CSV table of C-alpha atoms in Angstrom, one decimal:
chain,number,residue,atom,x,y,z
A,22,MET,CA,-17.4,-22.0,-30.3
A,23,SER,CA,-17.3,-19.7,-33.3
A,24,ARG,CA,-20.4,-19.1,-35.3
A,25,PRO,CA,-20.6,-18.4,-39.1
A,26,GLU,CA,-21.9,-14.9,-38.3
A,27,ASP,CA,-18.9,-14.2,-36.0
A,28,ALA,CA,-16.3,-15.0,-38.8
A,29,ARG,CA,-13.6,-12.4,-39.3
A,30,PRO,CA,-13.7,-10.3,-42.5
A,31,GLY,CA,-12.3,-12.4,-45.4
A,32,VAL,CA,-12.9,-15.8,-43.7
A,33,PRO,CA,-15.6,-18.0,-45.3
A,34,PRO,CA,-18.4,-18.8,-42.9
A,35,GLU,CA,-17.8,-22.5,-43.3
A,36,LEU,CA,-14.2,-22.0,-41.9
A,37,ALA,CA,-15.3,-19.7,-39.0
A,38,GLU,CA,-15.1,-22.4,-36.4
A,39,LEU,CA,-11.6,-23.6,-37.6
A,40,ASP,CA,-10.4,-20.0,-37.7
A,41,GLY,CA,-11.5,-19.4,-34.1
A,42,ALA,CA,-9.8,-22.5,-32.9
A,43,LEU,CA,-6.5,-21.5,-34.6
A,44,GLU,CA,-6.6,-18.1,-33.0
A,45,GLY,CA,-6.2,-19.7,-29.6
A,46,VAL,CA,-3.2,-21.8,-30.6
A,47,GLN,CA,0.2,-20.5,-29.3
A,48,PHE,CA,3.6,-21.7,-30.4
A,49,GLU,CA,6.9,-21.7,-28.6
A,50,PRO,CA,10.3,-23.3,-29.3
A,51,ARG,CA,10.9,-26.7,-27.8
A,52,ALA,CA,13.6,-26.9,-25.1
A,53,SER,CA,16.0,-28.8,-27.4
A,54,LEU,CA,15.9,-26.4,-30.3
A,55,GLY,CA,18.9,-24.3,-29.2
A,56,PRO,CA,21.3,-27.2,-28.8
A,57,GLU,CA,20.0,-28.9,-32.0
A,58,ILE,CA,20.6,-25.7,-34.1
A,59,ALA,CA,24.1,-25.2,-32.6
A,60,GLY,CA,25.0,-28.9,-33.4
A,61,ARG,CA,23.8,-28.6,-36.9
A,62,ALA,CA,25.8,-25.4,-37.5
A,63,ARG,CA,28.9,-27.0,-36.0
A,64,ARG,CA,28.6,-30.0,-38.4
A,65,GLY,CA,27.9,-27.7,-41.4
A,66,GLU,CA,24.5,-29.2,-42.1
A,67,ARG,CA,21.9,-27.3,-44.2
A,68,SER,CA,18.2,-27.8,-44.7
A,69,LYS,CA,17.2,-29.8,-47.8
A,70,ASP,CA,17.0,-27.6,-50.9
A,71,ALA,CA,18.5,-24.7,-49.1
A,72,VAL,CA,20.4,-22.1,-51.1
A,73,PRO,CA,24.2,-22.6,-50.7
A,74,PRO,CA,25.5,-20.0,-48.1
A,75,ARG,CA,27.2,-16.9,-49.5
A,76,ARG,CA,28.7,-15.9,-46.1
A,77,GLY,CA,31.6,-17.2,-44.2
A,78,PRO,CA,31.5,-19.7,-41.3
A,79,ALA,CA,32.0,-16.8,-38.8
A,80,VAL,CA,28.6,-15.4,-39.7
A,81,LEU,CA,26.9,-18.8,-39.3
A,82,TRP,CA,28.6,-19.3,-35.9
A,83,ALA,CA,27.3,-15.9,-34.9
A,84,ALA,CA,23.8,-16.7,-36.0
A,85,ALA,CA,23.9,-20.1,-34.2
A,86,ALA,CA,25.3,-18.4,-31.0
A,87,ALA,CA,22.5,-15.8,-31.1
A,88,LEU,CA,19.9,-18.6,-31.3
A,89,VAL,CA,21.5,-20.4,-28.4
A,90,VAL,CA,21.6,-17.3,-26.3
A,91,CYS,CA,17.9,-16.7,-27.0
A,92,ALA,CA,17.1,-20.3,-26.0
A,93,ALA,CA,19.2,-19.9,-22.9
A,94,GLY,CA,17.2,-16.8,-21.9
A,95,LEU,CA,14.0,-18.8,-22.3
A,96,TRP,CA,15.3,-21.6,-20.0
A,97,THR,CA,16.6,-19.0,-17.4
A,98,THR,CA,13.2,-17.4,-17.1
A,99,ARG,CA,11.1,-20.6,-17.3
A,100,GLY,CA,13.2,-23.5,-16.2
A,101,VAL,CA,15.1,-22.5,-13.1
A,102,PRO,CA,13.1,-23.8,-10.1
A,103,LYS,CA,12.0,-21.7,-7.2
A,104,VAL,CA,11.3,-23.1,-3.8
A,105,THR,CA,9.6,-21.7,-0.7
A,106,VAL,CA,11.2,-22.6,2.7
A,107,ASP,CA,9.6,-22.0,6.0
A,108,ARG,CA,11.6,-22.4,9.2
A,109,CYS,CA,10.1,-21.9,12.7
A,110,CYS,CA,10.4,-21.2,15.6
A,111,TYR,CA,13.2,-19.0,17.0
A,112,ASP,CA,13.5,-15.8,19.1
A,113,LEU,CA,14.4,-13.5,16.2
A,114,ASP,CA,12.9,-10.2,17.4
A,115,GLY,CA,14.5,-10.2,20.9
A,116,GLY,CA,11.3,-10.8,22.8
A,117,GLY,CA,12.5,-13.7,24.7
A,118,VAL,CA,10.1,-16.2,23.3
A,119,ALA,CA,10.8,-18.7,20.5
A,120,ASP,CA,7.7,-17.8,18.5
A,121,ASP,CA,9.3,-16.3,15.3
A,122,GLY,CA,9.9,-17.8,11.9
A,123,VAL,CA,11.4,-17.0,8.5
A,124,VAL,CA,9.9,-17.9,5.1
A,125,LEU,CA,11.9,-17.5,2.0
A,126,LEU,CA,11.3,-17.6,-1.8
A,127,ALA,CA,14.6,-18.6,-3.4
A,128,ARG,CA,16.1,-20.4,-6.3
A,129,ARG,CA,17.4,-23.7,-5.1
A,130,ASP,CA,20.9,-23.3,-3.5
A,131,ALA,CA,21.1,-19.8,-5.1
A,132,GLU,CA,19.8,-16.3,-4.6
A,133,VAL,CA,17.1,-15.3,-2.3
A,134,ARG,CA,14.1,-13.6,-4.0
A,135,ARG,CA,12.1,-12.7,-0.9
A,136,LEU,CA,12.5,-13.1,2.9
A,137,ARG,CA,10.0,-12.6,5.6
A,138,VAL,CA,10.4,-12.7,9.3
A,139,TYR,CA,7.1,-13.4,11.1
A,140,GLU,CA,5.7,-13.9,14.5
A,141,ASP,CA,3.8,-17.2,14.9
A,142,LEU,CA,0.7,-15.8,16.6
A,143,ASP,CA,-1.4,-19.0,16.2
A,144,GLY,CA,1.2,-21.5,17.3
A,145,SER,CA,1.0,-23.4,14.0
A,146,ARG,CA,4.8,-23.4,13.7
A,147,ASP,CA,4.7,-22.2,10.2
A,148,PHE,CA,3.7,-19.1,8.3
A,149,SER,CA,-0.1,-18.8,8.1
A,150,HIS,CA,-2.8,-16.1,7.6
A,151,GLY,CA,-2.9,-13.7,10.4
A,152,ASP,CA,0.7,-14.1,11.6
A,153,LEU,CA,2.5,-10.8,12.2
A,154,ILE,CA,5.2,-9.9,9.7
A,155,ARG,CA,8.2,-8.3,11.4
A,156,LEU,CA,10.3,-7.8,8.2
A,157,ASP,CA,9.5,-8.2,4.5
A,158,ARG,CA,12.5,-7.7,2.1
A,159,GLY,CA,13.3,-8.4,-1.5
A,160,PRO,CA,16.4,-10.0,-3.0
A,161,THR,CA,19.0,-7.7,-1.3
A,162,PRO,CA,19.9,-7.6,2.4
A,163,ALA,CA,19.5,-4.1,3.8
A,164,MET,CA,18.8,-2.2,7.0
A,165,HIS,CA,15.1,-1.3,6.8
A,166,ARG,CA,15.1,1.1,9.7
A,167,ALA,CA,17.6,3.6,11.0
A,168,LEU,CA,20.3,2.2,13.2
A,169,ASP,CA,20.0,3.0,16.8
A,170,GLY,CA,21.1,1.6,20.2
A,171,GLY,CA,20.2,-1.8,21.5
A,172,LEU,CA,20.9,-3.8,18.4
A,173,VAL,CA,21.1,-7.6,19.0
A,174,THR,CA,22.4,-10.0,16.4
A,175,THR,CA,21.0,-13.5,16.2
A,176,ASP,CA,22.8,-16.3,14.3
A,177,HIS,CA,21.2,-19.7,13.5
A,178,CYS,CA,23.3,-22.4,11.7
A,179,CYS,CA,23.1,-24.8,10.1
A,180,LEU,CA,19.9,-25.7,8.3
A,181,ASP,CA,18.7,-25.8,4.7
A,182,PHE,CA,17.3,-22.3,4.3
A,183,ASP,CA,17.6,-22.0,0.5
A,184,GLY,CA,16.0,-25.3,-0.6
A,185,GLY,CA,19.4,-26.8,-1.8
A,186,GLY,CA,18.9,-30.0,0.1
A,187,TYR,CA,21.9,-29.5,2.4
A,188,ALA,CA,22.0,-28.2,6.0
A,189,ASP,CA,24.7,-25.7,5.1
A,190,ASP,CA,22.9,-22.4,5.5
A,191,GLY,CA,22.8,-19.9,8.4
A,192,LEU,CA,20.2,-17.3,9.3
A,193,LEU,CA,21.5,-13.9,10.5
A,194,VAL,CA,19.0,-11.5,12.0
A,195,ILE,CA,19.6,-8.0,13.5
A,196,GLY,CA,16.8,-6.7,15.8
A,197,VAL,CA,16.0,-4.4,18.6
A,198,PRO,CA,14.4,-6.0,21.6
A,199,PRO,CA,11.6,-6.7,22.3
A,200,ASN,CA,9.9,-6.8,18.9
A,201,ARG,CA,11.8,-5.1,16.1
A,202,VAL,CA,13.7,-6.7,13.2
A,203,VAL,CA,15.8,-4.4,11.1
A,204,MET,CA,17.7,-6.8,8.9
A,205,ALA,CA,17.7,-10.5,8.0
A,206,ALA,CA,19.8,-12.6,5.6
A,207,ILE,CA,21.0,-16.1,5.0
A,208,TYR,CA,24.6,-17.2,4.2
A,209,GLU,CA,26.0,-20.5,3.0
A,210,ARG,CA,28.8,-22.1,4.9
A,211,PRO,CA,31.1,-24.2,2.6
A,212,ARG,CA,30.8,-27.9,3.3
A,213,GLY,CA,33.5,-29.0,5.6
A,214,HIS,CA,33.3,-26.0,7.9
A,215,SER,CA,31.8,-27.0,11.2
A,216,PRO,CA,29.3,-24.6,12.9
A,217,GLY,CA,31.1,-22.0,15.0
A,218,ALA,CA,34.4,-22.5,13.3
A,219,GLU,CA,34.3,-19.0,11.8
A,220,PRO,CA,31.9,-16.0,12.4
A,221,ALA,CA,29.0,-15.5,10.2
A,222,ALA,CA,30.4,-12.1,9.3
A,223,GLY,CA,33.0,-13.9,7.2
A,224,TRP,CA,30.5,-15.2,4.7
A,225,PRO,CA,28.6,-13.3,2.0
A,226,LEU,CA,25.0,-12.6,2.9
A,227,ARG,CA,22.1,-13.2,0.6
């Protein structure tokens, strides 16, 4: 709580507490602001007592469009949900034991933000503290080690790996037995295509 002696220069002591409270207030546009402004501009509405516009409708449309784009940017960064999906257990590193899992951070039914292949050391059948991470990648599939002999490709389809709610995703892992993983990605199989109908190489990897 602000005290009178802590008042900023120019603020009367009796208003110090109110001034301190107002300093902590933050404002941001409500979610419906962009569509509301665009709708009013489309209908030609003006605020009460506003000065009649001196510019053409093209300028008004440009201003409204800019506001909508700003609002859309706010929704994109704050409103698109992310989900963490953990699937276990498979033999993904070629060791011969189904003790490996994959945990993904993704936007639902969209791009992968992070993907980890781990070895379930404690037998919990999910990713937990102390599990061994075989591969940790960002949003782009890539070979994380130099290609060499003995590569084995593992393909698991179809489950919900991206949190979209449909069992239409496949997991593709390239490893070197017995315990190396050099690439991992998921792909989405269009609904209506049965597993095994086409090779995973025919679908874009995420």
